Amino acid sequence: DTAVSQTPKYLVTQMGNDKSIKCEQNLGHDTMYWYKQDSKKFLKIMFSYNNKELIINETVPNRFSPKSPDKAHLNLHINSLELGDSAVYFCASRATATGVNEQFFGPGTRLTVL
Amino acid sequence: QKEVEQNSGPLSVPEGAIASLNCTYSDRVSQSFFWYRQYSGKSPELIMSIYSNGDKEDGRFTAQLNKASQYVSLLIRDSQPSDSATYLCAVLNRDDKIIFGKGTRLHILP
């Protein structure tokens, strides 16, 4: 199946821990994103990578560090987790060079910090 | 002014009627516009994209774009209970970022 996939689907952890979320797309897209959707359901962009290069870095605490080993993968590492980090994190990808600009989302990772 | 604005709803529409969802955006140079549907606990799913002024139809869905008024809408004809979801308007802005509105909750009444 061509898609954007994320692991894990659920993540429950204690405050202060470090955790990672992985994302992969097999759509051949050149740009990948991390979005955060909070309890009020607002979808906010966090980071964007184009061909492994960071191109968007919104006002996000530096406890969040994205890493893109290749253009099909974009991982998110979070250090020293806080209660306010609880949210659903979505990975997405888009082919920016085609002009079509349609963006597709992964299934999401629900992070709960206790 | 927020970049992409939508009425949060809920919008209640009887089954079989037309649901009309509206969105305004602030970046006048935006060229690409999208509607996503998000069911509770699921990821946003792209249902329509529109790039030119006018109407674009796909099945029961019609997207309408008016760049002069900076206005995008989505019409859903013959609404079904399965259309009950949150609809997110999204706009590609001048910084090449896709910015989302807060979404409109649509409830189709059986």
JSON list of C-alpha atoms in Angstrom, two decimals:
[
{"chain": "A", "resi": 1, "resn": "ASP", "atom": "CA", "xyz": [0.00, 0.00, 0.00]},
{"chain": "A", "resi": 2, "resn": "THR", "atom": "CA", "xyz": [1.26, 3.48, -0.83]},
{"chain": "A", "resi": 3, "resn": "ALA", "atom": "CA", "xyz": [0.93, 5.54, 2.28]},
{"chain": "A", "resi": 4, "resn": "VAL", "atom": "CA", "xyz": [2.36, 7.53, 5.14]},
{"chain": "A", "resi": 5, "resn": "SER", "atom": "CA", "xyz": [2.94, 5.30, 8.16]},
{"chain": "A", "resi": 6, "resn": "GLN", "atom": "CA", "xyz": [3.85, 6.14, 11.75]},
{"chain": "A", "resi": 7, "resn": "THR", "atom": "CA", "xyz": [4.90, 4.15, 14.78]},
{"chain": "A", "resi": 8, "resn": "PRO", "atom": "CA", "xyz": [3.87, 3.80, 17.48]},
{"chain": "A", "resi": 9, "resn": "LYS", "atom": "CA", "xyz": [0.13, 4.49, 17.29]},
{"chain": "A", "resi": 10, "resn": "TYR", "atom": "CA", "xyz": [-0.08, 5.09, 21.04]},
{"chain": "A", "resi": 11, "resn": "LEU", "atom": "CA", "xyz": [2.60, 6.21, 23.46]},
{"chain": "A", "resi": 12, "resn": "VAL", "atom": "CA", "xyz": [2.04, 6.52, 27.20]},
{"chain": "A", "resi": 13, "resn": "THR", "atom": "CA", "xyz": [4.97, 7.69, 29.28]},
{"chain": "A", "resi": 14, "resn": "GLN", "atom": "CA", "xyz": [6.01, 9.49, 32.43]},
{"chain": "A", "resi": 15, "resn": "MET", "atom": "CA", "xyz": [7.08, 13.13, 32.64]},
{"chain": "A", "resi": 16, "resn": "GLY", "atom": "CA", "xyz": [10.79, 13.59, 32.12]},
{"chain": "A", "resi": 17, "resn": "ASN", "atom": "CA", "xyz": [11.24, 10.59, 29.82]},
{"chain": "A", "resi": 18, "resn": "ASP", "atom": "CA", "xyz": [12.62, 10.74, 26.28]},
{"chain": "A", "resi": 19, "resn": "LYS", "atom": "CA", "xyz": [10.66, 9.18, 23.42]},
{"chain": "A", "resi": 20, "resn": "SER", "atom": "CA", "xyz": [10.76, 8.91, 19.63]},
{"chain": "A", "resi": 21, "resn": "ILE", "atom": "CA", "xyz": [8.11, 8.65, 16.93]},
{"chain": "A", "resi": 22, "resn": "LYS", "atom": "CA", "xyz": [8.96, 7.29, 13.50]},
{"chain": "A", "resi": 23, "resn": "CYS", "atom": "CA", "xyz": [7.44, 8.17, 10.14]},
{"chain": "A", "resi": 24, "resn": "GLU", "atom": "CA", "xyz": [7.89, 6.70, 6.69]},
{"chain": "A", "resi": 25, "resn": "GLN", "atom": "CA", "xyz": [6.29, 7.52, 3.35]},
{"chain": "A", "resi": 26, "resn": "ASN", "atom": "CA", "xyz": [6.46, 5.46, 0.17]},
{"chain": "A", "resi": 27, "resn": "LEU", "atom": "CA", "xyz": [4.70, 8.03, -2.02]},
{"chain": "A", "resi": 28, "resn": "GLY", "atom": "CA", "xyz": [7.96, 9.33, -3.47]},
{"chain": "A", "resi": 29, "resn": "HIS", "atom": "CA", "xyz": [7.31, 12.77, -1.95]},
{"chain": "A", "resi": 30, "resn": "ASP", "atom": "CA", "xyz": [10.17, 15.19, -1.40]},
{"chain": "A", "resi": 31, "resn": "THR", "atom": "CA", "xyz": [8.84, 16.99, 1.69]},
{"chain": "A", "resi": 32, "resn": "MET", "atom": "CA", "xyz": [7.72, 15.65, 5.05]},
{"chain": "A", "resi": 33, "resn": "TYR", "atom": "CA", "xyz": [6.11, 17.36, 8.03]},
{"chain": "A", "resi": 34, "resn": "TRP", "atom": "CA", "xyz": [5.29, 16.98, 11.69]},
{"chain": "A", "resi": 35, "resn": "TYR", "atom": "CA", "xyz": [2.03, 18.46, 12.94]},
{"chain": "A", "resi": 36, "resn": "LYS", "atom": "CA", "xyz": [0.69, 18.59, 16.49]},
{"chain": "A", "resi": 37, "resn": "GLN", "atom": "CA", "xyz": [-3.06, 18.37, 17.15]},
{"chain": "A", "resi": 38, "resn": "ASP", "atom": "CA", "xyz": [-4.00, 19.43, 20.64]},
{"chain": "A", "resi": 39, "resn": "SER", "atom": "CA", "xyz": [-7.10, 18.68, 22.68]},
{"chain": "A", "resi": 40, "resn": "LYS", "atom": "CA", "xyz": [-8.96, 21.51, 20.94]},
{"chain": "A", "resi": 41, "resn": "LYS", "atom": "CA", "xyz": [-8.23, 19.75, 17.64]},
{"chain": "A", "resi": 42, "resn": "PHE", "atom": "CA", "xyz": [-6.16, 22.58, 16.18]},
{"chain": "A", "resi": 43, "resn": "LEU", "atom": "CA", "xyz": [-3.61, 21.18, 13.71]},
{"chain": "A", "resi": 44, "resn": "LYS", "atom": "CA", "xyz": [-0.36, 23.13, 13.99]},
{"chain": "A", "resi": 45, "resn": "ILE", "atom": "CA", "xyz": [2.74, 22.66, 11.87]},
{"chain": "A", "resi": 46, "resn": "MET", "atom": "CA", "xyz": [5.95, 21.97, 13.80]},
{"chain": "A", "resi": 47, "resn": "PHE", "atom": "CA", "xyz": [8.66, 21.03, 11.31]},
{"chain": "A", "resi": 48, "resn": "SER", "atom": "CA", "xyz": [9.18, 20.44, 7.63]},
{"chain": "A", "resi": 49, "resn": "TYR", "atom": "CA", "xyz": [12.01, 18.66, 5.80]},
{"chain": "A", "resi": 50, "resn": "ASN", "atom": "CA", "xyz": [12.67, 18.80, 2.08]},
{"chain": "A", "resi": 51, "resn": "ASN", "atom": "CA", "xyz": [15.04, 16.12, 0.77]},
{"chain": "A", "resi": 52, "resn": "LYS", "atom": "CA", "xyz": [16.51, 15.66, 4.27]},
{"chain": "A", "resi": 53, "resn": "GLU", "atom": "CA", "xyz": [16.97, 19.42, 4.83]},
{"chain": "A", "resi": 54, "resn": "LEU", "atom": "CA", "xyz": [15.10, 21.30, 7.55]},
{"chain": "A", "resi": 55, "resn": "ILE", "atom": "CA", "xyz": [13.07, 24.07, 5.91]},
{"chain": "A", "resi": 56, "resn": "ILE", "atom": "CA", "xyz": [10.41, 24.92, 8.50]},
{"chain": "A", "resi": 57, "resn": "ASN", "atom": "CA", "xyz": [11.00, 25.09, 12.22]},
{"chain": "A", "resi": 58, "resn": "GLU", "atom": "CA", "xyz": [8.09, 26.72, 13.98]},
{"chain": "A", "resi": 59, "resn": "THR", "atom": "CA", "xyz": [8.27, 28.00, 17.53]},
{"chain": "A", "resi": 60, "resn": "VAL", "atom": "CA", "xyz": [8.73, 24.61, 19.11]},
{"chain": "A", "resi": 61, "resn": "PRO", "atom": "CA", "xyz": [10.74, 23.92, 22.31]},
{"chain": "A", "resi": 62, "resn": "ASN", "atom": "CA", "xyz": [14.21, 22.61, 21.53]},
{"chain": "A", "resi": 63, "resn": "ARG", "atom": "CA", "xyz": [13.28, 19.45, 23.44]},
{"chain": "A", "resi": 64, "resn": "PHE", "atom": "CA", "xyz": [11.77, 18.44, 20.11]},
{"chain": "A", "resi": 65, "resn": "SER", "atom": "CA", "xyz": [14.34, 17.33, 17.55]},
{"chain": "A", "resi": 66, "resn": "PRO", "atom": "CA", "xyz": [13.40, 16.03, 14.12]},
{"chain": "A", "resi": 67, "resn": "LYS", "atom": "CA", "xyz": [15.74, 13.82, 12.12]},
{"chain": "A", "resi": 68, "resn": "SER", "atom": "CA", "xyz": [15.50, 12.82, 8.50]},
{"chain": "A", "resi": 69, "resn": "PRO", "atom": "CA", "xyz": [17.89, 9.98, 7.54]},
{"chain": "A", "resi": 70, "resn": "ASP", "atom": "CA", "xyz": [16.56, 10.05, 3.96]},
{"chain": "A", "resi": 71, "resn": "LYS", "atom": "CA", "xyz": [13.70, 11.70, 2.11]},
{"chain": "A", "resi": 72, "resn": "ALA", "atom": "CA", "xyz": [11.31, 8.83, 2.88]},
{"chain": "A", "resi": 73, "resn": "HIS", "atom": "CA", "xyz": [11.75, 9.02, 6.65]},
{"chain": "A", "resi": 74, "resn": "LEU", "atom": "CA", "xyz": [11.23, 11.73, 9.24]},
{"chain": "A", "resi": 75, "resn": "ASN", "atom": "CA", "xyz": [11.50, 10.89, 12.91]},
{"chain": "A", "resi": 76, "resn": "LEU", "atom": "CA", "xyz": [10.68, 13.03, 15.93]},
{"chain": "A", "resi": 77, "resn": "HIS", "atom": "CA", "xyz": [12.59, 12.74, 19.18]},
{"chain": "A", "resi": 78, "resn": "ILE", "atom": "CA", "xyz": [11.26, 14.42, 22.30]},
{"chain": "A", "resi": 79, "resn": "ASN", "atom": "CA", "xyz": [13.43, 14.92, 25.38]},
{"chain": "A", "resi": 80, "resn": "SER", "atom": "CA", "xyz": [12.27, 15.55, 28.94]},
{"chain": "A", "resi": 81, "resn": "LEU", "atom": "CA", "xyz": [8.59, 15.09, 28.19]},
{"chain": "A", "resi": 82, "resn": "GLU", "atom": "CA", "xyz": [6.13, 17.47, 29.86]},
{"chain": "A", "resi": 83, "resn": "LEU", "atom": "CA", "xyz": [2.41, 17.17, 30.55]},
{"chain": "A", "resi": 84, "resn": "GLY", "atom": "CA", "xyz": [1.71, 19.80, 27.88]},
{"chain": "A", "resi": 85, "resn": "ASP", "atom": "CA", "xyz": [3.28, 17.58, 25.23]},
{"chain": "A", "resi": 86, "resn": "SER", "atom": "CA", "xyz": [0.24, 15.29, 25.39]},
{"chain": "A", "resi": 87, "resn": "ALA", "atom": "CA", "xyz": [-1.38, 15.51, 21.97]},
{"chain": "A", "resi": 88, "resn": "VAL", "atom": "CA", "xyz": [-1.74, 13.63, 18.71]},
{"chain": "A", "resi": 89, "resn": "TYR", "atom": "CA", "xyz": [1.29, 13.98, 16.45]},
{"chain": "A", "resi": 90, "resn": "PHE", "atom": "CA", "xyz": [0.75, 13.58, 12.72]},
{"chain": "A", "resi": 91, "resn": "CYS", "atom": "CA", "xyz": [3.36, 13.04, 10.08]},
{"chain": "A", "resi": 92, "resn": "ALA", "atom": "CA", "xyz": [2.52, 14.20, 6.55]},
{"chain": "A", "resi": 93, "resn": "SER", "atom": "CA", "xyz": [4.17, 14.33, 3.16]},
{"chain": "A", "resi": 94, "resn": "ARG", "atom": "CA", "xyz": [3.82, 16.32, -0.03]},
{"chain": "A", "resi": 95, "resn": "ALA", "atom": "CA", "xyz": [5.40, 16.43, -3.47]},
{"chain": "A", "resi": 96, "resn": "THR", "atom": "CA", "xyz": [6.34, 20.12, -3.65]},
{"chain": "A", "resi": 97, "resn": "ALA", "atom": "CA", "xyz": [8.03, 19.95, -7.05]},
{"chain": "A", "resi": 98, "resn": "THR", "atom": "CA", "xyz": [4.93, 18.82, -8.97]},
{"chain": "A", "resi": 99, "resn": "GLY", "atom": "CA", "xyz": [2.79, 21.89, -8.34]},
{"chain": "A", "resi": 100, "resn": "VAL", "atom": "CA", "xyz": [-0.10, 19.70, -7.19]},
{"chain": "A", "resi": 101, "resn": "ASN", "atom": "CA", "xyz": [0.72, 20.32, -3.51]},
{"chain": "A", "resi": 102, "resn": "GLU", "atom": "CA", "xyz": [-1.64, 17.72, -2.10]},
{"chain": "A", "resi": 103, "resn": "GLN", "atom": "CA", "xyz": [-0.51, 16.68, 1.36]},
{"chain": "A", "resi": 104, "resn": "PHE", "atom": "CA", "xyz": [-1.23, 13.29, 2.91]},
{"chain": "A", "resi": 105, "resn": "PHE", "atom": "CA", "xyz": [-1.22, 12.37, 6.57]},
{"chain": "A", "resi": 106, "resn": "GLY", "atom": "CA", "xyz": [-0.12, 9.36, 8.54]},
{"chain": "A", "resi": 107, "resn": "PRO", "atom": "CA", "xyz": [-2.48, 7.71, 11.05]},
{"chain": "A", "resi": 108, "resn": "GLY", "atom": "CA", "xyz": [-1.15, 9.73, 13.99]},
{"chain": "A", "resi": 109, "resn": "THR", "atom": "CA", "xyz": [0.58, 8.95, 17.29]},
{"chain": "A", "resi": 110, "resn": "ARG", "atom": "CA", "xyz": [-1.40, 9.68, 20.43]},
{"chain": "A", "resi": 111, "resn": "LEU", "atom": "CA", "xyz": [1.11, 10.72, 23.09]},
{"chain": "A", "resi": 112, "resn": "THR", "atom": "CA", "xyz": [-0.01, 10.78, 26.71]},
{"chain": "A", "resi": 113, "resn": "VAL", "atom": "CA", "xyz": [2.39, 12.13, 29.31]},
{"chain": "A", "resi": 114, "resn": "LEU", "atom": "CA", "xyz": [1.51, 11.21, 32.90]},
{"chain": "B", "resi": 1, "resn": "GLN", "atom": "CA", "xyz": [-6.40, 38.05, 11.73]},
{"chain": "B", "resi": 2, "resn": "LYS", "atom": "CA", "xyz": [-5.94, 34.28, 11.67]},
{"chain": "B", "resi": 3, "resn": "GLU", "atom": "CA", "xyz": [-4.58, 32.87, 8.44]},
{"chain": "B", "resi": 4, "resn": "VAL", "atom": "CA", "xyz": [-7.45, 30.44, 7.84]},
{"chain": "B", "resi": 5, "resn": "GLU", "atom": "CA", "xyz": [-10.81, 30.92, 9.55]},
{"chain": "B", "resi": 6, "resn": "GLN", "atom": "CA", "xyz": [-13.75, 28.57, 9.81]},
{"chain": "B", "resi": 7, "resn": "ASN", "atom": "CA", "xyz": [-16.86, 28.52, 11.92]},
{"chain": "B", "resi": 8, "resn": "SER", "atom": "CA", "xyz": [-16.31, 25.79, 14.51]},
{"chain": "B", "resi": 9, "resn": "GLY", "atom": "CA", "xyz": [-19.94, 24.67, 14.48]},
{"chain": "B", "resi": 10, "resn": "PRO", "atom": "CA", "xyz": [-21.44, 22.24, 15.16]},
{"chain": "B", "resi": 11, "resn": "LEU", "atom": "CA", "xyz": [-23.37, 22.52, 11.91]},
{"chain": "B", "resi": 12, "resn": "SER", "atom": "CA", "xyz": [-26.43, 20.28, 11.98]},
{"chain": "B", "resi": 13, "resn": "VAL", "atom": "CA", "xyz": [-27.94, 19.28, 8.64]},
{"chain": "B", "resi": 14, "resn": "PRO", "atom": "CA", "xyz": [-30.80, 16.84, 7.98]},
{"chain": "B", "resi": 15, "resn": "GLU", "atom": "CA", "xyz": [-29.97, 13.68, 6.06]},
{"chain": "B", "resi": 16, "resn": "GLY", "atom": "CA", "xyz": [-30.41, 14.22, 2.33]},
{"chain": "B", "resi": 17, "resn": "ALA", "atom": "CA", "xyz": [-29.96, 18.00, 2.51]},
{"chain": "B", "resi": 18, "resn": "ILE", "atom": "CA", "xyz": [-27.01, 20.08, 1.30]},
{"chain": "B", "resi": 19, "resn": "ALA", "atom": "CA", "xyz": [-24.29, 20.87, 3.85]},
{"chain": "B", "resi": 20, "resn": "SER", "atom": "CA", "xyz": [-22.43, 24.11, 3.21]},
{"chain": "B", "resi": 21, "resn": "LEU", "atom": "CA", "xyz": [-19.04, 24.69, 4.85]},
{"chain": "B", "resi": 22, "resn": "ASN", "atom": "CA", "xyz": [-17.21, 27.99, 4.57]},
{"chain": "B", "resi": 23, "resn": "CYS", "atom": "CA", "xyz": [-13.65, 29.22, 4.99]},
{"chain": "B", "resi": 24, "resn": "THR", "atom": "CA", "xyz": [-11.82, 32.52, 4.59]},
{"chain": "B", "resi": 25, "resn": "TYR", "atom": "CA", "xyz": [-8.09, 33.06, 4.32]},
{"chain": "B", "resi": 26, "resn": "SER", "atom": "CA", "xyz": [-5.83, 36.05, 4.79]},
{"chain": "B", "resi": 27, "resn": "ASP", "atom": "CA", "xyz": [-2.87, 35.50, 2.40]},
{"chain": "B", "resi": 28, "resn": "ARG", "atom": "CA", "xyz": [-3.96, 37.09, -0.86]},
{"chain": "B", "resi": 29, "resn": "VAL", "atom": "CA", "xyz": [-1.26, 35.32, -2.91]},
{"chain": "B", "resi": 30, "resn": "SER", "atom": "CA", "xyz": [-2.37, 31.80, -1.90]},
{"chain": "B", "resi": 31, "resn": "GLN", "atom": "CA", "xyz": [-2.93, 29.58, -4.92]},
{"chain": "B", "resi": 32, "resn": "SER", "atom": "CA", "xyz": [-3.77, 26.12, -3.54]},
{"chain": "B", "resi": 33, "resn": "PHE", "atom": "CA", "xyz": [-6.72, 25.24, -1.35]},
{"chain": "B", "resi": 34, "resn": "PHE", "atom": "CA", "xyz": [-7.80, 21.98, 0.22]},
{"chain": "B", "resi": 35, "resn": "TRP", "atom": "CA", "xyz": [-10.60, 20.39, 2.18]},
{"chain": "B", "resi": 36, "resn": "TYR", "atom": "CA", "xyz": [-9.87, 17.57, 4.58]},
{"chain": "B", "resi": 37, "resn": "ARG", "atom": "CA", "xyz": [-12.31, 15.39, 6.50]},
{"chain": "B", "resi": 38, "resn": "GLN", "atom": "CA", "xyz": [-11.35, 14.12, 9.93]},
{"chain": "B", "resi": 39, "resn": "TYR", "atom": "CA", "xyz": [-13.36, 11.52, 11.80]},
{"chain": "B", "resi": 40, "resn": "SER", "atom": "CA", "xyz": [-12.95, 11.40, 15.57]},
{"chain": "B", "resi": 41, "resn": "GLY", "atom": "CA", "xyz": [-9.74, 9.59, 16.48]},
{"chain": "B", "resi": 42, "resn": "LYS", "atom": "CA", "xyz": [-8.55, 9.42, 12.87]},
{"chain": "B", "resi": 43, "resn": "SER", "atom": "CA", "xyz": [-6.14, 11.37, 10.70]},
{"chain": "B", "resi": 44, "resn": "PRO", "atom": "CA", "xyz": [-7.18, 14.13, 8.26]},
{"chain": "B", "resi": 45, "resn": "GLU", "atom": "CA", "xyz": [-8.17, 12.72, 4.86]},
{"chain": "B", "resi": 46, "resn": "LEU", "atom": "CA", "xyz": [-7.89, 14.86, 1.74]},
{"chain": "B", "resi": 47, "resn": "ILE", "atom": "CA", "xyz": [-11.25, 15.04, -0.04]},
{"chain": "B", "resi": 48, "resn": "MET", "atom": "CA", "xyz": [-10.91, 18.01, -2.42]},
{"chain": "B", "resi": 49, "resn": "SER", "atom": "CA", "xyz": [-8.27, 20.35, -3.78]},
{"chain": "B", "resi": 50, "resn": "ILE", "atom": "CA", "xyz": [-9.00, 23.47, -5.82]},
{"chain": "B", "resi": 51, "resn": "TYR", "atom": "CA", "xyz": [-6.63, 25.88, -7.53]},
{"chain": "B", "resi": 52, "resn": "SER", "atom": "CA", "xyz": [-8.78, 28.06, -9.84]},
{"chain": "B", "resi": 53, "resn": "ASN", "atom": "CA", "xyz": [-11.73, 30.37, -9.26]},
{"chain": "B", "resi": 54, "resn": "GLY", "atom": "CA", "xyz": [-15.08, 28.72, -9.68]},
{"chain": "B", "resi": 55, "resn": "ASP", "atom": "CA", "xyz": [-16.52, 25.32, -8.85]},
{"chain": "B", "resi": 56, "resn": "LYS", "atom": "CA", "xyz": [-14.94, 21.89, -8.83]},
{"chain": "B", "resi": 57, "resn": "GLU", "atom": "CA", "xyz": [-17.19, 18.86, -8.46]},
{"chain": "B", "resi": 58, "resn": "ASP", "atom": "CA", "xyz": [-16.29, 15.35, -7.33]},
{"chain": "B", "resi": 59, "resn": "GLY", "atom": "CA", "xyz": [-19.22, 13.07, -6.67]},
{"chain": "B", "resi": 60, "resn": "ARG", "atom": "CA", "xyz": [-21.39, 14.58, -3.95]},
{"chain": "B", "resi": 61, "resn": "PHE", "atom": "CA", "xyz": [-18.73, 17.18, -3.12]},
{"chain": "B", "resi": 62, "resn": "THR", "atom": "CA", "xyz": [-18.32, 20.61, -4.74]},
{"chain": "B", "resi": 63, "resn": "ALA", "atom": "CA", "xyz": [-15.53, 22.98, -3.79]},
{"chain": "B", "resi": 64, "resn": "GLN", "atom": "CA", "xyz": [-15.97, 26.66, -4.62]},
{"chain": "B", "resi": 65, "resn": "LEU", "atom": "CA", "xyz": [-13.18, 29.23, -4.74]},
{"chain": "B", "resi": 66, "resn": "ASN", "atom": "CA", "xyz": [-13.37, 33.01, -4.95]},
{"chain": "B", "resi": 67, "resn": "LYS", "atom": "CA", "xyz": [-9.87, 34.48, -4.76]},
{"chain": "B", "resi": 68, "resn": "ALA", "atom": "CA", "xyz": [-11.09, 38.08, -4.92]},
{"chain": "B", "resi": 69, "resn": "SER", "atom": "CA", "xyz": [-13.12, 37.53, -1.75]},
{"chain": "B", "resi": 70, "resn": "GLN", "atom": "CA", "xyz": [-10.51, 35.14, -0.28]},
{"chain": "B", "resi": 71, "resn": "TYR", "atom": "CA", "xyz": [-13.22, 32.60, 0.28]},
{"chain": "B", "resi": 72, "resn": "VAL", "atom": "CA", "xyz": [-13.43, 28.83, -0.15]},
{"chain": "B", "resi": 73, "resn": "SER", "atom": "CA", "xyz": [-16.44, 26.66, 0.43]},
{"chain": "B", "resi": 74, "resn": "LEU", "atom": "CA", "xyz": [-17.40, 23.00, 0.35]},
{"chain": "B", "resi": 75, "resn": "LEU", "atom": "CA", "xyz": [-20.88, 21.78, -0.51]},
{"chain": "B", "resi": 76, "resn": "ILE", "atom": "CA", "xyz": [-21.94, 18.23, 0.29]},
{"chain": "B", "resi": 77, "resn": "ARG", "atom": "CA", "xyz": [-25.06, 17.16, -1.57]},
{"chain": "B", "resi": 78, "resn": "ASP", "atom": "CA", "xyz": [-27.43, 14.41, -0.36]},
{"chain": "B", "resi": 79, "resn": "SER", "atom": "CA", "xyz": [-25.77, 14.45, 3.07]},
{"chain": "B", "resi": 80, "resn": "GLN", "atom": "CA", "xyz": [-25.38, 11.06, 4.73]},
{"chain": "B", "resi": 81, "resn": "PRO", "atom": "CA", "xyz": [-24.83, 10.21, 8.41]},
{"chain": "B", "resi": 82, "resn": "SER", "atom": "CA", "xyz": [-21.37, 8.97, 7.37]},
{"chain": "B", "resi": 83, "resn": "ASP", "atom": "CA", "xyz": [-20.53, 12.57, 6.41]},
{"chain": "B", "resi": 84, "resn": "SER", "atom": "CA", "xyz": [-20.62, 13.53, 10.10]},
{"chain": "B", "resi": 85, "resn": "ALA", "atom": "CA", "xyz": [-17.05, 14.59, 10.85]},
{"chain": "B", "resi": 86, "resn": "THR", "atom": "CA", "xyz": [-14.85, 17.66, 11.27]},
{"chain": "B", "resi": 87, "resn": "TYR", "atom": "CA", "xyz": [-14.01, 19.39, 7.99]},
{"chain": "B", "resi": 88, "resn": "LEU", "atom": "CA", "xyz": [-10.70, 21.21, 7.83]},
{"chain": "B", "resi": 89, "resn": "CYS", "atom": "CA", "xyz": [-10.00, 23.97, 5.34]},
{"chain": "B", "resi": 90, "resn": "ALA", "atom": "CA", "xyz": [-6.31, 24.27, 4.39]},
{"chain": "B", "resi": 91, "resn": "VAL", "atom": "CA", "xyz": [-4.42, 26.85, 2.37]},
{"chain": "B", "resi": 92, "resn": "LEU", "atom": "CA", "xyz": [-0.92, 26.82, 0.91]},
{"chain": "B", "resi": 93, "resn": "ASN", "atom": "CA", "xyz": [0.52, 30.19, 1.89]},
{"chain": "B", "resi": 94, "resn": "ARG", "atom": "CA", "xyz": [3.34, 32.31, 0.48]},
{"chain": "B", "resi": 95, "resn": "ASP", "atom": "CA", "xyz": [5.87, 30.53, 2.71]},
{"chain": "B", "resi": 96, "resn": "ASP", "atom": "CA", "xyz": [4.98, 27.21, 1.04]},
{"chain": "B", "resi": 97, "resn": "LYS", "atom": "CA", "xyz": [3.30, 26.01, 4.25]},
{"chain": "B", "resi": 98, "resn": "ILE", "atom": "CA", "xyz": [-0.12, 24.38, 4.33]},
{"chain": "B", "resi": 99, "resn": "ILE", "atom": "CA", "xyz": [-2.02, 26.13, 7.10]},
{"chain": "B", "resi": 100, "resn": "PHE", "atom": "CA", "xyz": [-5.17, 24.63, 8.55]},
{"chain": "B", "resi": 101, "resn": "GLY", "atom": "CA", "xyz": [-8.29, 26.22, 9.94]},
{"chain": "B", "resi": 102, "resn": "LYS", "atom": "CA", "xyz": [-9.65, 24.97, 13.24]},
{"chain": "B", "resi": 103, "resn": "GLY", "atom": "CA", "xyz": [-12.29, 22.93, 11.48]},
{"chain": "B", "resi": 104, "resn": "THR", "atom": "CA", "xyz": [-16.09, 22.85, 11.34]},
{"chain": "B", "resi": 105, "resn": "ARG", "atom": "CA", "xyz": [-17.89, 19.98, 13.06]},
{"chain": "B", "resi": 106, "resn": "LEU", "atom": "CA", "xyz": [-20.66, 18.68, 10.82]},
{"chain": "B", "resi": 107, "resn": "HIS", "atom": "CA", "xyz": [-23.48, 16.58, 12.21]},
{"chain": "B", "resi": 108, "resn": "ILE", "atom": "CA", "xyz": [-25.89, 14.92, 9.79]},
{"chain": "B", "resi": 109, "resn": "LEU", "atom": "CA", "xyz": [-29.23, 14.25, 11.46]},
{"chain": "B", "resi": 110, "resn": "PRO", "atom": "CA", "xyz": [-30.80, 10.90, 10.44]}
]
